[in-house]
CSV table of N, CA, C and O in Angstrom, one decimal:
chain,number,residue,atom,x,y,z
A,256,UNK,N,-27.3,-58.0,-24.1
A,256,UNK,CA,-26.4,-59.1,-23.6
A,256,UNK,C,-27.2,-60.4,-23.7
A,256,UNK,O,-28.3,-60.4,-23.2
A,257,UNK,N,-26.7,-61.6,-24.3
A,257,UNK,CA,-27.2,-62.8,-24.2
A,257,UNK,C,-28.7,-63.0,-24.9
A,257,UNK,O,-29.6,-63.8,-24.8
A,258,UNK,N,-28.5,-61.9,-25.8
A,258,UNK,CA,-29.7,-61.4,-26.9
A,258,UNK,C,-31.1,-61.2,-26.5
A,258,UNK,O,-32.1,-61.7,-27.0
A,259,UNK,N,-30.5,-60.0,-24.9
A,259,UNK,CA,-31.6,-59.9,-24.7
A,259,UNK,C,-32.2,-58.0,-24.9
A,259,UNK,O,-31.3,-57.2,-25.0
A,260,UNK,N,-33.4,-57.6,-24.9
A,260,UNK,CA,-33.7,-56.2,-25.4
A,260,UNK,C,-33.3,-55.5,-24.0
A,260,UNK,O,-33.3,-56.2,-23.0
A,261,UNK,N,-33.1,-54.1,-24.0
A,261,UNK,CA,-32.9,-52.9,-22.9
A,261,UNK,C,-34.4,-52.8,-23.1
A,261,UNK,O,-35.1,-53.1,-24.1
A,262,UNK,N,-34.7,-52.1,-21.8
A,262,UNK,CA,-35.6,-51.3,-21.4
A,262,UNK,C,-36.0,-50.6,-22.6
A,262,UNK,O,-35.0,-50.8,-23.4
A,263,UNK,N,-37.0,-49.9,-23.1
A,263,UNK,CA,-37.4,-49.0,-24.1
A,263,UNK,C,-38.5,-47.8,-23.3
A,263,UNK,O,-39.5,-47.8,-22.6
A,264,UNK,N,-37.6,-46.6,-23.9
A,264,UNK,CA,-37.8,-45.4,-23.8
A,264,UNK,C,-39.2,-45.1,-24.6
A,264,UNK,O,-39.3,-45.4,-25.8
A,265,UNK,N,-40.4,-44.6,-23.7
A,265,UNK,CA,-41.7,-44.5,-24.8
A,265,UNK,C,-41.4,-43.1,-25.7
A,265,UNK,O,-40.6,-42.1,-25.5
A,266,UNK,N,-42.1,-43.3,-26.9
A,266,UNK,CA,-41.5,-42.4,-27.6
A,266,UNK,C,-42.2,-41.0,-27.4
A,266,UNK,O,-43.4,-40.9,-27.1
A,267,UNK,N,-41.2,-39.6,-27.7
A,267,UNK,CA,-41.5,-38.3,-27.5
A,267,UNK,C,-41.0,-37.5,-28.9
A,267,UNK,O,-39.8,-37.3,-29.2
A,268,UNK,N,-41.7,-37.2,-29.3
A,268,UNK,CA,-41.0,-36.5,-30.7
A,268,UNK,C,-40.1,-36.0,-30.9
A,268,UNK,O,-39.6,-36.0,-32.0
A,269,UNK,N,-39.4,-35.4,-29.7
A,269,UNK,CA,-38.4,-34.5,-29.4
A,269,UNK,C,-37.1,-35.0,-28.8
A,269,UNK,O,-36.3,-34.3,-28.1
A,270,UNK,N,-37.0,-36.4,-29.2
A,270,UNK,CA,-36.3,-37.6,-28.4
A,270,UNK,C,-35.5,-38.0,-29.6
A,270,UNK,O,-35.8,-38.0,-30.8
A,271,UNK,N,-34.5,-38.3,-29.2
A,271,UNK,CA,-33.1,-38.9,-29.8
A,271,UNK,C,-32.6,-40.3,-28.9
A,271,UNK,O,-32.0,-40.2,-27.9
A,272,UNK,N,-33.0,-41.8,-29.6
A,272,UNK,CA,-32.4,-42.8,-28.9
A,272,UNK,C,-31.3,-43.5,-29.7
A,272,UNK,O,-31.2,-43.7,-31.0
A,273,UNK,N,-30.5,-44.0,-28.8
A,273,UNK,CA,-29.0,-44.5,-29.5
A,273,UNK,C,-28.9,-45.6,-28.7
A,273,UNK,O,-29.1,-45.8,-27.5
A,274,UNK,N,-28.3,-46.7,-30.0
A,274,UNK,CA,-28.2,-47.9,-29.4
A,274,UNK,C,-26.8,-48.6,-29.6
A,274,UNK,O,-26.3,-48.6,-30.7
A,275,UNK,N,-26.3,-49.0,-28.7
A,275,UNK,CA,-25.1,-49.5,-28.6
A,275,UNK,C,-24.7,-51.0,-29.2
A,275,UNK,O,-25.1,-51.8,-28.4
A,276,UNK,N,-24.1,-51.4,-30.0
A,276,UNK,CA,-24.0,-53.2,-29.9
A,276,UNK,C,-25.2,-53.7,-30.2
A,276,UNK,O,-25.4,-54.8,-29.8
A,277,UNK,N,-26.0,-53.2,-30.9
A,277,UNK,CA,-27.8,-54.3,-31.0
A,277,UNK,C,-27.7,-54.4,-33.1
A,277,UNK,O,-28.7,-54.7,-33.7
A,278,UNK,N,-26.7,-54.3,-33.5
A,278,UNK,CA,-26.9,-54.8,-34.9
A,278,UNK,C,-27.7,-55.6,-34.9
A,278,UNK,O,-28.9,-55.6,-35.4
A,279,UNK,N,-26.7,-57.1,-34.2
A,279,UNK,CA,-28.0,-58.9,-34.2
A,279,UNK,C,-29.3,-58.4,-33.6
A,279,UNK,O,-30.2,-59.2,-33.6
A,280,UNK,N,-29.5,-57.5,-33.2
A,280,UNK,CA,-31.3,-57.8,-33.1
A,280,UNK,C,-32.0,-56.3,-33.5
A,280,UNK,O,-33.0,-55.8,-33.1
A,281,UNK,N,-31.4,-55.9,-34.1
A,281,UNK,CA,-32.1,-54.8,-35.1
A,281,UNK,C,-33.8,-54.9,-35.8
A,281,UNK,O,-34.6,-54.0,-35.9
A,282,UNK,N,-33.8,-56.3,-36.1
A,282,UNK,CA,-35.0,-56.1,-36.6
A,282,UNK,C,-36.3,-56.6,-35.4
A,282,UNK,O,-37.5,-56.4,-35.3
A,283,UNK,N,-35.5,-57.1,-34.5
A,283,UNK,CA,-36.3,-57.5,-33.6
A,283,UNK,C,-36.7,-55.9,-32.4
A,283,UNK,O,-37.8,-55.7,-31.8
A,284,UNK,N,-35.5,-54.8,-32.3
A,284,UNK,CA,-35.3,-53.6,-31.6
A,284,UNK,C,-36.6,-52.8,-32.8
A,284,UNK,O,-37.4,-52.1,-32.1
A,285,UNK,N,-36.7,-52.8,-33.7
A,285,UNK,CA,-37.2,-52.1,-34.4
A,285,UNK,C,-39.0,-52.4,-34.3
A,285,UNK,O,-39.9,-51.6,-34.4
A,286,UNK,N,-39.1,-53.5,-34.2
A,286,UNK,CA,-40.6,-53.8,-33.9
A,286,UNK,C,-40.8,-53.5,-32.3
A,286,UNK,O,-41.5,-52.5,-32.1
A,287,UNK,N,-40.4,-54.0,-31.5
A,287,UNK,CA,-40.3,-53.8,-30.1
A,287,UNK,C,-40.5,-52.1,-30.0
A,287,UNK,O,-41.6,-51.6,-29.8
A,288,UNK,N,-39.1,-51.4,-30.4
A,288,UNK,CA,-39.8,-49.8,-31.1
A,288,UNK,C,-41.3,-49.5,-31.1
A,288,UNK,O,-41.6,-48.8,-30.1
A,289,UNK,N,-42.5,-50.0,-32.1
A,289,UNK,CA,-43.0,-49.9,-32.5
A,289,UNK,C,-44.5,-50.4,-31.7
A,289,UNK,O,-45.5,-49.8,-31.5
A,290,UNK,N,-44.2,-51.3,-31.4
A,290,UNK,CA,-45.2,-52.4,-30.8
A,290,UNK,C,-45.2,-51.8,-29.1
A,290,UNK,O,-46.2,-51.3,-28.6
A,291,UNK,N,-44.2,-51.8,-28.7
A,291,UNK,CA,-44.2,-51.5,-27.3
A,291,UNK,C,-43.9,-50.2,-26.8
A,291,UNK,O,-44.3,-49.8,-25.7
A,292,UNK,N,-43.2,-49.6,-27.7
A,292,UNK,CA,-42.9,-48.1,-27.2
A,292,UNK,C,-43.2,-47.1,-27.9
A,292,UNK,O,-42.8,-45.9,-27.7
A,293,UNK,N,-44.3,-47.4,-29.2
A,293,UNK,CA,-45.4,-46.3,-29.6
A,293,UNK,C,-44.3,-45.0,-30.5
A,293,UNK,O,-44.5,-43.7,-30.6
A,294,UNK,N,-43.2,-46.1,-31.1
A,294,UNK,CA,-42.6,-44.8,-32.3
A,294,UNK,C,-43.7,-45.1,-33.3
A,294,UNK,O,-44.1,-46.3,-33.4
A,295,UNK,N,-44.2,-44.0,-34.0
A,295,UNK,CA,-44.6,-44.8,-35.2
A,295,UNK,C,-43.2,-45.4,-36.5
A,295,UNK,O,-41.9,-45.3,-36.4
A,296,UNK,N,-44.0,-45.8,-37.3
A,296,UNK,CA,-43.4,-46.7,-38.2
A,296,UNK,C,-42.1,-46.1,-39.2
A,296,UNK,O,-41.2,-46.8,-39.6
A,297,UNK,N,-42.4,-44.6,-39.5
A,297,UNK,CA,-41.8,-44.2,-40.3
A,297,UNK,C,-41.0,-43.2,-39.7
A,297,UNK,O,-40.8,-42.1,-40.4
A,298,UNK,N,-40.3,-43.3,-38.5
A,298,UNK,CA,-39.8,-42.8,-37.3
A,298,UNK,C,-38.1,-43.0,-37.8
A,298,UNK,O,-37.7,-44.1,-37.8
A,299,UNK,N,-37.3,-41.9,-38.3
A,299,UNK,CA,-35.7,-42.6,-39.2
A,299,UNK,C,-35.1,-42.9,-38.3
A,299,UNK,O,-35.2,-42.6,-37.1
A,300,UNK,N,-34.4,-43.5,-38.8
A,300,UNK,CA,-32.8,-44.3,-38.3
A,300,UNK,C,-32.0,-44.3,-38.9
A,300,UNK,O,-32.2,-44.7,-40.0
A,301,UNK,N,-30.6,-44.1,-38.5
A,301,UNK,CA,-29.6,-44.0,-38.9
A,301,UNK,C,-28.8,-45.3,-38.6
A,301,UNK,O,-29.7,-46.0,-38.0
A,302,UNK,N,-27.7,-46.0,-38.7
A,302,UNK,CA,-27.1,-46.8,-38.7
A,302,UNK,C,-25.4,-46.4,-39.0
A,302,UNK,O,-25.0,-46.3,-40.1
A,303,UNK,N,-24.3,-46.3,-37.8
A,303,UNK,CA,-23.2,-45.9,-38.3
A,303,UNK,C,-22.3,-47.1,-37.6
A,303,UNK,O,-22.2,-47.5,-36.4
A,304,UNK,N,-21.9,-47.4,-38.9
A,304,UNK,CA,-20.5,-48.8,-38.7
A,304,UNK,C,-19.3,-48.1,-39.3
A,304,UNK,O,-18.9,-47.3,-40.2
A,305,UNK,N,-18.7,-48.8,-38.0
A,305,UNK,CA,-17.6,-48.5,-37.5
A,305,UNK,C,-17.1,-46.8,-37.2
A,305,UNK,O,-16.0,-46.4,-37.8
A,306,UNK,N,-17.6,-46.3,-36.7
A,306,UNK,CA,-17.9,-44.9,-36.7
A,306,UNK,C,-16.2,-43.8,-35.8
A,306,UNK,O,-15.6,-43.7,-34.7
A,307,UNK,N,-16.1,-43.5,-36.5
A,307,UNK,CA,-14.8,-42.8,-36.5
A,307,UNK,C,-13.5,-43.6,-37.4
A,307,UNK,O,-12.3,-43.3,-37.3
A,308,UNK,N,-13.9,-44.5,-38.0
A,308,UNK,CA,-12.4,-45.5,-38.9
A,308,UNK,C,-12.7,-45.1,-40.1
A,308,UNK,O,-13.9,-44.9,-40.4
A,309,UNK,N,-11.7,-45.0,-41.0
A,309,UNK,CA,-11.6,-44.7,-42.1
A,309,UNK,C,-12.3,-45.1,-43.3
A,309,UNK,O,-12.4,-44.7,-44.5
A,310,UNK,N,-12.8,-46.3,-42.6
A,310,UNK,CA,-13.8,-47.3,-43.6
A,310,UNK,C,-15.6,-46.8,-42.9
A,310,UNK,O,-16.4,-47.8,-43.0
A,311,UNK,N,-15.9,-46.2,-42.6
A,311,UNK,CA,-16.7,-46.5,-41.4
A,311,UNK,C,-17.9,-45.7,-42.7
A,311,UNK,O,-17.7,-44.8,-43.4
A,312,UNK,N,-19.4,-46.9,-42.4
A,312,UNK,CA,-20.3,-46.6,-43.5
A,312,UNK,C,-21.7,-46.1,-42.4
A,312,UNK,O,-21.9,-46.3,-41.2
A,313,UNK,N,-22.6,-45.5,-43.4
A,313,UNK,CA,-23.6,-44.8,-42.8
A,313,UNK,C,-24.9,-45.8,-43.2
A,313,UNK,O,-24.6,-46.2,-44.4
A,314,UNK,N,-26.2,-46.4,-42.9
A,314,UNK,CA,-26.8,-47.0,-43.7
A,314,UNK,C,-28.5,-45.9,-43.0
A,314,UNK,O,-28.8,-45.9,-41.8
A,315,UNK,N,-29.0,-45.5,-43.6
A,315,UNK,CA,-30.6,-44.8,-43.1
A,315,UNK,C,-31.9,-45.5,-43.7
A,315,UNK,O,-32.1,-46.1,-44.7
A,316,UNK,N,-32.4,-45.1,-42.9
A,316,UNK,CA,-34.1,-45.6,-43.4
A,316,UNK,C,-34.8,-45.2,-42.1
A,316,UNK,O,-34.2,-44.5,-41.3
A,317,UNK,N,-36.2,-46.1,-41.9
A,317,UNK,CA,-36.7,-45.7,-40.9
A,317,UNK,C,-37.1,-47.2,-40.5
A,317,UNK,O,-36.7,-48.2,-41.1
A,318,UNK,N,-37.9,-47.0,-39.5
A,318,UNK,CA,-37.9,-48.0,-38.2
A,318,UNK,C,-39.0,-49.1,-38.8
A,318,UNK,O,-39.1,-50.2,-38.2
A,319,UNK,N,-39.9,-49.0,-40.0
A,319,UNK,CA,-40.4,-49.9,-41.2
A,319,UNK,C,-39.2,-50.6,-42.0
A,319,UNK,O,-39.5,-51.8,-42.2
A,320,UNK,N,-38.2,-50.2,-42.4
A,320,UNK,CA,-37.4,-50.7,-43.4
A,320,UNK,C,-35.6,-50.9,-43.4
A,320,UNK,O,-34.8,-51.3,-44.3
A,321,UNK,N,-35.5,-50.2,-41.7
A,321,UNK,CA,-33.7,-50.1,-41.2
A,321,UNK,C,-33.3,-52.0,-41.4
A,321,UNK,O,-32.2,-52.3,-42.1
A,322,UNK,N,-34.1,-52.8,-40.8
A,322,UNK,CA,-33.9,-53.9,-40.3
A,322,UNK,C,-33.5,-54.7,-42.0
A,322,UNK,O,-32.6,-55.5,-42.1
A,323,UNK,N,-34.0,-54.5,-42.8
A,323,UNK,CA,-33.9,-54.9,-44.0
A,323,UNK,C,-32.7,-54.2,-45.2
A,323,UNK,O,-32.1,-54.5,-46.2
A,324,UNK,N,-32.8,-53.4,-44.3
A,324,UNK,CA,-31.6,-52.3,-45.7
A,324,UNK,C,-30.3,-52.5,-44.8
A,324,UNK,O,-29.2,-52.4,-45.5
A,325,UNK,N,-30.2,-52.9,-43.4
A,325,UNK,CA,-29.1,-53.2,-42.8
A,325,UNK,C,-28.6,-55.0,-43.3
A,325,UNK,O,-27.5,-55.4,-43.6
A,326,UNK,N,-29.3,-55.3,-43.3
A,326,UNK,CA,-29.3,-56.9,-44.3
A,326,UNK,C,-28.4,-56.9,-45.7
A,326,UNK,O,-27.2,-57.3,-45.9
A,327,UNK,N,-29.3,-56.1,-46.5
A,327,UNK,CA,-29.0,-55.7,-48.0
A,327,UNK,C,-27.6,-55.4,-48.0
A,327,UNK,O,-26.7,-56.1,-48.6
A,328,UNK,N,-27.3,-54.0,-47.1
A,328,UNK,CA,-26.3,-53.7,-46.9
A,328,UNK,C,-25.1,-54.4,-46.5
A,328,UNK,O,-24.0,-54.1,-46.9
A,329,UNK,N,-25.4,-55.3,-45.6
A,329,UNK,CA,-24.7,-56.3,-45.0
A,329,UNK,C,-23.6,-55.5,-43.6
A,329,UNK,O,-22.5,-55.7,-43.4
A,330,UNK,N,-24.6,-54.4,-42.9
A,330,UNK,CA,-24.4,-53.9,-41.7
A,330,UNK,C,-23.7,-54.7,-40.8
A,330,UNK,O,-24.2,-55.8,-40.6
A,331,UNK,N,-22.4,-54.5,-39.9
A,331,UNK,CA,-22.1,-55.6,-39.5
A,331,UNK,C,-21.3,-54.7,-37.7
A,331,UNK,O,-21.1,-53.5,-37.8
A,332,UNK,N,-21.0,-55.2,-36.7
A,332,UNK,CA,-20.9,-54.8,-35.5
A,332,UNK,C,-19.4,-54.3,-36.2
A,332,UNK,O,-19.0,-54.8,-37.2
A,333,UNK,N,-18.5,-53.2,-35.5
A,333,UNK,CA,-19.6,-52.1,-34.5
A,333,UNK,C,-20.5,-51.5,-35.2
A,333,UNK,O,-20.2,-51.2,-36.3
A,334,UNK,N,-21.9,-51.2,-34.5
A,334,UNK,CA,-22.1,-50.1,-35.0
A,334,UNK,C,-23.7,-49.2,-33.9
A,334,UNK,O,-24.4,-49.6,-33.0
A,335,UNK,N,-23.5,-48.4,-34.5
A,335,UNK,CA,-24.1,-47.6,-33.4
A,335,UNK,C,-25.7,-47.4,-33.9
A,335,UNK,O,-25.2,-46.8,-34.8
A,336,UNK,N,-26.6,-47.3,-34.0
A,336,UNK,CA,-28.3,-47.2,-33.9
A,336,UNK,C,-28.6,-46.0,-33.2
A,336,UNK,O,-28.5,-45.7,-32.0
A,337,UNK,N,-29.1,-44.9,-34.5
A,337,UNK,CA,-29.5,-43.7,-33.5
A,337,UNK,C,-30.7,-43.6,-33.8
A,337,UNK,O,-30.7,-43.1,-34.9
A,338,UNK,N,-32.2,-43.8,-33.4
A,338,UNK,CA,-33.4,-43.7,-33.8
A,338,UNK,C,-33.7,-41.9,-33.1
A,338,UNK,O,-34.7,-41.3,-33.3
């Protein structure tokens, strides 16, 4: 909210995080990931827009290259972030 980050979960290999509404700061969630909460870099991510609609697209990579391929792609809200 008001573009600011949630709390971050330190990372556990055995861990599944999902993000709600953070498209606009994807690339900024993705370093924060990394920098502060110790995923390493090549840690996947999924990306699902608009998820249950008939149009609804998938975009993957990992937590090095999501923030850029969601760009490319032109990823756009809703959409859901499951690292």
């Amino acid at each position: 909210r008001d573009n600011t980050s949630p709390s971050l979960i330190q990372y556990h290999p055995e861990q599944t995080v999902v993000f709600l509404m953070a498209v606009g700061r994807l690339r900024k969630l993705a370093v924060n990931l990394v920098r502060k909460a110790n995923f390493p870099m090549d840690t996947p991510v999924g990306i699902v827009e608009r998820a249950g609609c008939p149009d609804q697209r998938t975009v993957v990579g990992n937590l090095e290259n999501i923030a850029d391929l969601a760009e490319v792609h032109g990823v756009r809200p809703p959409s859901t972030i499951v690292v």
